[in-house]
Coordinates of C-alpha atoms and ligand atoms in Angstrom, one line a residue:
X1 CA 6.9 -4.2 -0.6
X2 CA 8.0 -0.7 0.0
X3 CA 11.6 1.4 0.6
X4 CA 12.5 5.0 1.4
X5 CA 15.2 6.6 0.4
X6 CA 16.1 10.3 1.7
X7 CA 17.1 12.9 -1.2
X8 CA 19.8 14.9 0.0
X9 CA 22.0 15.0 -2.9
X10 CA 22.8 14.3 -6.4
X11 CA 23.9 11.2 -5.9
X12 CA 20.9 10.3 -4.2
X13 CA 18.8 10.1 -7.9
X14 CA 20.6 7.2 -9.0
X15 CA 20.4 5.7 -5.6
X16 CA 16.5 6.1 -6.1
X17 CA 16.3 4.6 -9.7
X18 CA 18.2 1.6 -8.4
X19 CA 15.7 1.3 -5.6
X20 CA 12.7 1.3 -7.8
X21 CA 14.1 -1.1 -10.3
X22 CA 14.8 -3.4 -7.1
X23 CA 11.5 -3.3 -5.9
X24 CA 9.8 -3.5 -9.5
X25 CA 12.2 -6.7 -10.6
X26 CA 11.8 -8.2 -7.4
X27 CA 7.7 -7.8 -7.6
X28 CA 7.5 -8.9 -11.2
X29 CA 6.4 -5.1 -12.5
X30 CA 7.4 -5.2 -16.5
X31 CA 11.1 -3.7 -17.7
X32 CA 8.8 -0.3 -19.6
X33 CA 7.0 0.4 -16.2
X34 CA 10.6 0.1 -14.1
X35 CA 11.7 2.7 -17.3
X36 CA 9.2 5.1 -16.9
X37 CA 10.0 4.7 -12.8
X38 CA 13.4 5.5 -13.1
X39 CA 11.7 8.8 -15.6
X40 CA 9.5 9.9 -13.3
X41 CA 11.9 9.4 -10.3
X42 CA 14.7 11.2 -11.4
X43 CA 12.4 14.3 -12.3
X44 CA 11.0 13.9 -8.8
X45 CA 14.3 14.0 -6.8
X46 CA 15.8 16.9 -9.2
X47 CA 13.2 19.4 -7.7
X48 CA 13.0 17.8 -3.7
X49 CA 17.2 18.7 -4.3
X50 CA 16.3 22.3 -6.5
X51 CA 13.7 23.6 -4.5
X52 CA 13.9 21.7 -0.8
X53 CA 17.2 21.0 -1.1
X54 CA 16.1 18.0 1.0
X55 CA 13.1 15.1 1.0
X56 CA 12.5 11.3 0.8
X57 CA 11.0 9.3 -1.7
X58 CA 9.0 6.4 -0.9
X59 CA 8.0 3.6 -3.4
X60 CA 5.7 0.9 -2.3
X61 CA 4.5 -1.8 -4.8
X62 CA 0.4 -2.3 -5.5
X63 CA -0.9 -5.8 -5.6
X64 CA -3.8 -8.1 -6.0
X65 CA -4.1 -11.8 -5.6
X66 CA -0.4 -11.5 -5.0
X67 CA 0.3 -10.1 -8.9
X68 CA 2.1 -6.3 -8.7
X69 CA 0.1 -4.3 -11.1
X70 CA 2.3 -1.2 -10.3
X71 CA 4.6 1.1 -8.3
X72 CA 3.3 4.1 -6.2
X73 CA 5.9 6.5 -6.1
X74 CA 5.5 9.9 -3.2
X75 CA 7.9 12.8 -3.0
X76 CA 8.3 14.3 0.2
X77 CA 9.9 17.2 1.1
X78 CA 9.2 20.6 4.1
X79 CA 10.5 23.4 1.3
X80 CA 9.0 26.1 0.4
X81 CA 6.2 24.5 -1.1
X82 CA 5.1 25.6 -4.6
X83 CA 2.8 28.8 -5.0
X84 CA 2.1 28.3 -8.5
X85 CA 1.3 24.3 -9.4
X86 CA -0.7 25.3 -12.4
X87 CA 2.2 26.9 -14.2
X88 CA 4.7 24.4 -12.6
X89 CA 2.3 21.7 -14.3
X90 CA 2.2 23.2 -18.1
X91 CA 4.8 21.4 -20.0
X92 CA 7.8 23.2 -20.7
X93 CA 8.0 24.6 -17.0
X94 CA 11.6 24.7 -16.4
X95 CA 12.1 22.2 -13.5
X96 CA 15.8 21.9 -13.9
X97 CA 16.3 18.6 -14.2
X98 CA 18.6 16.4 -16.2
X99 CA 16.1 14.5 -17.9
X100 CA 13.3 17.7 -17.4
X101 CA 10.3 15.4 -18.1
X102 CA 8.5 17.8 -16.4
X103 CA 5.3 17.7 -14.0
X104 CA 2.7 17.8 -17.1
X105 CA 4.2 15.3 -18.6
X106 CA 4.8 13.1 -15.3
X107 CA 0.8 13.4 -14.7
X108 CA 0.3 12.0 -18.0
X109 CA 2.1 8.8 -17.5
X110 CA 0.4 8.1 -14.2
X111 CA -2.8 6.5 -13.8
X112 CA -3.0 8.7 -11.0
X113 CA -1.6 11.7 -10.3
X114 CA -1.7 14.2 -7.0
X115 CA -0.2 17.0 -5.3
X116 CA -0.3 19.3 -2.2
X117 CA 1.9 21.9 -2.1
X118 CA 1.2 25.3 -0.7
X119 CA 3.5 28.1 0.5
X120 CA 5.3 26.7 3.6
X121 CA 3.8 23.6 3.6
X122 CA 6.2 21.8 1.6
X123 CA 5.1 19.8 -1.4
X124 CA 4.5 15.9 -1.4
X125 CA 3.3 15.0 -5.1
X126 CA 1.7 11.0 -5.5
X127 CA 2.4 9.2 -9.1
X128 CA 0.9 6.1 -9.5
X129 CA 2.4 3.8 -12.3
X130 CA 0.0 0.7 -13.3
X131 CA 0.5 -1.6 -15.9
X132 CA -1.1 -1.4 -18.8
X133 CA -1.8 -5.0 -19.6
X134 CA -3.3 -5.7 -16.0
X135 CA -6.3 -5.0 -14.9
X136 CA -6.4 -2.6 -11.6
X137 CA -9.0 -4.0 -8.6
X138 CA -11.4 -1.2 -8.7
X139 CA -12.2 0.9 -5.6
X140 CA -15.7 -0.9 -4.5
X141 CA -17.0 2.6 -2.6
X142 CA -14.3 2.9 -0.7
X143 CA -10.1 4.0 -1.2
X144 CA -7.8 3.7 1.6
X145 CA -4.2 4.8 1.5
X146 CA -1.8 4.2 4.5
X147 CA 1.5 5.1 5.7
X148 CA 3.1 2.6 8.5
X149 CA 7.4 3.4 9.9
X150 CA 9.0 1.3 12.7
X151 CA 10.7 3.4 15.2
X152 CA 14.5 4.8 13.7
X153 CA 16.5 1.6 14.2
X154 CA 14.0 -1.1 14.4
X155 CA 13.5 -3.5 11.0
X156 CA 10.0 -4.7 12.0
X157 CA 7.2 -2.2 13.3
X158 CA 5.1 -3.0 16.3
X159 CA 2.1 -1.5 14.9
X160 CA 0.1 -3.3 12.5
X161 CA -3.1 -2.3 10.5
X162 CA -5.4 -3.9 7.7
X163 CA -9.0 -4.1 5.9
X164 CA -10.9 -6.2 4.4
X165 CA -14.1 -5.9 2.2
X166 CA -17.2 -7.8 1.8
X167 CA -20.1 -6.5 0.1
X168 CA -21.0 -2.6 0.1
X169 CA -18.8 -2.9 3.5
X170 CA -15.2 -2.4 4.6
X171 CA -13.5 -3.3 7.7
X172 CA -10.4 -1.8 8.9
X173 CA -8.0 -2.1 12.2
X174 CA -4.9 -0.4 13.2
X175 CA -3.4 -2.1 16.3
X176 CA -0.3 -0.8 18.0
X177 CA 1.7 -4.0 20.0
X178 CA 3.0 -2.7 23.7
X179 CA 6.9 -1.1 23.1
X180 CA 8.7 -2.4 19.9
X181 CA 10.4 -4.5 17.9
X182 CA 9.5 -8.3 17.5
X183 CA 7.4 -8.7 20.6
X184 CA 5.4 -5.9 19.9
X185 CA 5.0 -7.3 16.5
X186 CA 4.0 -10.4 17.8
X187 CA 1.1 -8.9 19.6
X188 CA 0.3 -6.5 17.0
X189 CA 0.1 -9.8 14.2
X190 CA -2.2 -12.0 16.9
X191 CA -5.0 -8.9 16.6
X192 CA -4.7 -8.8 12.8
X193 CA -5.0 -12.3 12.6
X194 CA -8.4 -12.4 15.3
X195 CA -9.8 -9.4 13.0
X196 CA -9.4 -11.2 9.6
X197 CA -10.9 -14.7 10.9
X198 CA -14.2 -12.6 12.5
X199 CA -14.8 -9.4 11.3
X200 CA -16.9 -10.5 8.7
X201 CA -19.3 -12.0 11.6
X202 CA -18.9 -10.4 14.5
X203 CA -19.3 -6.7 15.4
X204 CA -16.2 -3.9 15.8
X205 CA -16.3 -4.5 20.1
X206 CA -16.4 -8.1 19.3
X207 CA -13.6 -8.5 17.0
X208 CA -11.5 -6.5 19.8
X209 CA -13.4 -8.9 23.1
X210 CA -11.6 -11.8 20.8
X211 CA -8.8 -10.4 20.1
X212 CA -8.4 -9.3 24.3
X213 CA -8.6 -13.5 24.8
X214 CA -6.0 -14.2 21.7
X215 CA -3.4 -11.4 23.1
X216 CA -3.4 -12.9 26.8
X217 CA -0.5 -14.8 26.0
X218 CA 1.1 -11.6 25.1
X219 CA 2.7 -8.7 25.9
X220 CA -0.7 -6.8 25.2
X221 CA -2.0 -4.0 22.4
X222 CA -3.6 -1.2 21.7
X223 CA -6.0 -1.5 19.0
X224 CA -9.4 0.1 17.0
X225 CA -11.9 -1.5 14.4
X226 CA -14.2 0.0 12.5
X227 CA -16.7 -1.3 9.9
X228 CA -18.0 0.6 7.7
X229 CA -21.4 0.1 5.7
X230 CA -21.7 2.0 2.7
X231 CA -25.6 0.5 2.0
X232 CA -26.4 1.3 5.1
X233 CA -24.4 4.9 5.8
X234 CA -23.2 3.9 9.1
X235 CA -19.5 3.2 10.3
X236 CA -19.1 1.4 14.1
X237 CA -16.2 1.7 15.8
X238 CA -14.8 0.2 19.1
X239 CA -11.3 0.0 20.8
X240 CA -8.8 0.1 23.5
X241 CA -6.4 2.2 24.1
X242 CA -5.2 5.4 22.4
X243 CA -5.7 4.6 18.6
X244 CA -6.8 7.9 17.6
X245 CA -10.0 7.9 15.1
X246 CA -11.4 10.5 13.3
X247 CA -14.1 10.9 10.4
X248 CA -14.4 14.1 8.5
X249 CA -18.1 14.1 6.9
X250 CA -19.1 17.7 5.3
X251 CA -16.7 19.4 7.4
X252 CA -17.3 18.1 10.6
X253 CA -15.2 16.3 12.3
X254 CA -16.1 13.1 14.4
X255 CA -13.8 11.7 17.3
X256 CA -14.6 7.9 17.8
X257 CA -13.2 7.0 21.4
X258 CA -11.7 4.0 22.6
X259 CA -12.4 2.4 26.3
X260 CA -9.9 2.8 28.5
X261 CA -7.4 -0.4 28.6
X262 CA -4.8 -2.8 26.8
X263 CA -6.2 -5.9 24.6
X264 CA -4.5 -9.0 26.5
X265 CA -4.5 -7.6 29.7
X266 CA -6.9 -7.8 32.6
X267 CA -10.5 -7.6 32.4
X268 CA -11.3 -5.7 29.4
X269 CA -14.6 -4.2 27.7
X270 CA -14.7 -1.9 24.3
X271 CA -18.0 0.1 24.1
X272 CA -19.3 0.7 20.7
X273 CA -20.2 3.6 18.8
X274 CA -21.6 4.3 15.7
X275 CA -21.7 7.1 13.0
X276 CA -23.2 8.5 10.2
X277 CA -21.4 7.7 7.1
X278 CA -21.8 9.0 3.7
X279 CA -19.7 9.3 0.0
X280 CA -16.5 11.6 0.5
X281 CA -16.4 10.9 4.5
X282 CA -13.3 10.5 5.6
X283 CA -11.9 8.4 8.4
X284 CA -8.3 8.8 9.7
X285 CA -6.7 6.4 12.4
X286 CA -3.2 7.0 13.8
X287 CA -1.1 5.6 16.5
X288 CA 0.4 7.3 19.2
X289 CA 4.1 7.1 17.1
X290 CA 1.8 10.4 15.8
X291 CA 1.9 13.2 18.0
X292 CA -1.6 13.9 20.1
X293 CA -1.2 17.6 18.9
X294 CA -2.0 16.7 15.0
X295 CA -4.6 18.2 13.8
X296 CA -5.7 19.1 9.7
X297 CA -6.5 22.7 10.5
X298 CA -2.6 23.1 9.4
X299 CA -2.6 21.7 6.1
X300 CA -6.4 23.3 4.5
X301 CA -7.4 21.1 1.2
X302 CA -5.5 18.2 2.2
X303 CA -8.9 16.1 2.8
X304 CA -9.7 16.7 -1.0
X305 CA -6.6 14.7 -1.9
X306 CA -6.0 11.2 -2.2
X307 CA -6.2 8.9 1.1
X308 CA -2.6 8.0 0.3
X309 CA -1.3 11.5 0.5
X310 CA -3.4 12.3 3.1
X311 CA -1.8 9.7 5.3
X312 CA 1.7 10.7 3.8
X313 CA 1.5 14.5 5.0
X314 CA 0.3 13.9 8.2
X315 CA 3.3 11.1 8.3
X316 CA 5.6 13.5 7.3
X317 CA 4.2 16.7 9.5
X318 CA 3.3 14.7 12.8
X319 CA 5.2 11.3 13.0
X320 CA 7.5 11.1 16.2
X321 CA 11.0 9.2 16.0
X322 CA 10.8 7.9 18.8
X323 CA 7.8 5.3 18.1
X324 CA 6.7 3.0 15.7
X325 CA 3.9 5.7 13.4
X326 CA 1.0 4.1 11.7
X327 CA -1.4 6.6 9.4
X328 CA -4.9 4.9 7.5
X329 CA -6.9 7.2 5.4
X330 CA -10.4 5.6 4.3
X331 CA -12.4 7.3 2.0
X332 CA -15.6 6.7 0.7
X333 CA -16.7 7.2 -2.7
Ligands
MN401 MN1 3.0 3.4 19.9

């Protein structure tokens, strides 16, 4: 589960500490991690309103086998970004909040902890809360962070995404249903659903080929797969249509394309491609609710953070209003 609530004013912090303590109630998380949520929340929304004047906050819930183990929690704002994060971090750094927790001691509390924040760039800043009596899944090679909007008025989203691991390998789709709203949706959830009953068997331009003969009935998709094998070093990759794919290995950047086409409509063939795959690669696949023009060379270090603000910059620096926006960030370990 997941809610974002803009941060445009004072009144805004309490709004933000009831939302958190929502989501963790309603997920199960304990009463001391919806505390320390409400801690580190506040401290987060004093400087988006000091600094920015203006941001969003976004919690989303973590879960395994359907048991919340914790709360990530991702400030976003387009201020002036912070020049100096190493003084900002010491403890005692005025931060001008009510509470004034401050960012040294927010990074404590977190089982994980990032930021990116440079001069213009705004800051986003990630704080992942976990309980302490649950054990976290561990990251099996691999740690993918997403960030998925419907289009401004829409409830549901058209775009869908997912993964799946099995072995040294993980799978991952984003598919994008034709328009919006629930139809789109509808499209979108018959791909996933083709992708999590073959991807374990079949190859990437399989998985889509199946998924072309479950969407027929629909109003159609865009979609990408791509399995990556961390024995083996090698990611494949097929689609249709204009999911954007991109892996970042050593520097270099790799476009995967897609075939020309629409899974569910006409005659339909994904090509496959394959590349070399190795630990802190990086693979990033966006839907068109993205604009075509985004590129990293605008935000320089943000592949050295966490998948999840990866995906939660580029959100915030490239998504359109006017479309359904999907971000996945895999990377290997
Ligand atoms: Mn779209």
């Amino acid at each position: 589960m997941e809610t974002t609530v803009t941060v445009d004013d004072h009144s805004r912090i309490a709004e933000v500490r009831r939302a958190a303590a929502l989501l963790g109630q309603t997920m199960g998380l304990s009463p001391e991690l919806i505390a320390q949520a409400s801690l580190v929340t506040s401290e987060l929304c004093t400087n988006i309103l000091k600094y920015a004047e203006r941001g969003e906050v976004w919690l989303s819930t973590l879960a395994a086998n359907g048991t919340a183990y914790g709360l990530d929690i991702v400030a976003l704002d387009r201020g002036p970004g912070i020049a100096n994060f190493a003084a900002a971090a010491k403890d005692g750094f005025s931060t001008g909040g009510s509470l004034g927790i401050g960012l040294g001691t927010m990074r404590r509390a977190a089982a994980l902890f990032d930021i990116y924040t440079a001069p213009g760039l705004g800051t986003a800043v990630l704080v992942r809360l976990q309980e302490k009596k649950l054990a976290a899944p561990g990251d099996d090679g691999f740690v993918v962070g997403s960030r998925m909007t419907p289009i401004r008025g829409e409830i549901v989203s058209g775009d869908s995404w997912s993964c799946l691991r099995f072995g040294p390998s993980i799978a991952v789709t984003v598919v994008d249903g034709l328009g919006h709203g629930p139809k789109a949706a509808e499209a979108a959830h018959a791909a996933i659903e083709t992708f999590h009953r073959c991807v374990r068997d079949v190859g990437p331009a399989q998985v889509v080929q199946l998924a072309h003969q479950a969407l027929l009935s629909t109003r159609g998709a865009v979609m990408a797969v791509a399995c990556i094998d961390g024995d083996a070093q090698t990611l494949r990759f097929a689609g249709l249509g204009n999911i954007s794919a991109v892996v970042h290995t050593q520097g270099v950047a790799v476009r995967l394309s897609s075939s020309d086409g629409t899974v569910g409509y006409g005659v339909q063939r994904a090509r496959e491609s394959s590349v070399a795959w190795v630990p802190r690669s990086t693979l990033i696949l966006n839907t068109d609710g993205l604009s075509s023009r985004w590129s990293l060379a605008r935000h320089p270090g943000l592949l050295a953070c966490h998948p999840l603000l990866i995906a939660a910059v580029l959100h915030r620096d490239f998504a359109r209003n006017t479309d359904d926006a999907t971000v996945v960030v895999i990377q290997g370990q």
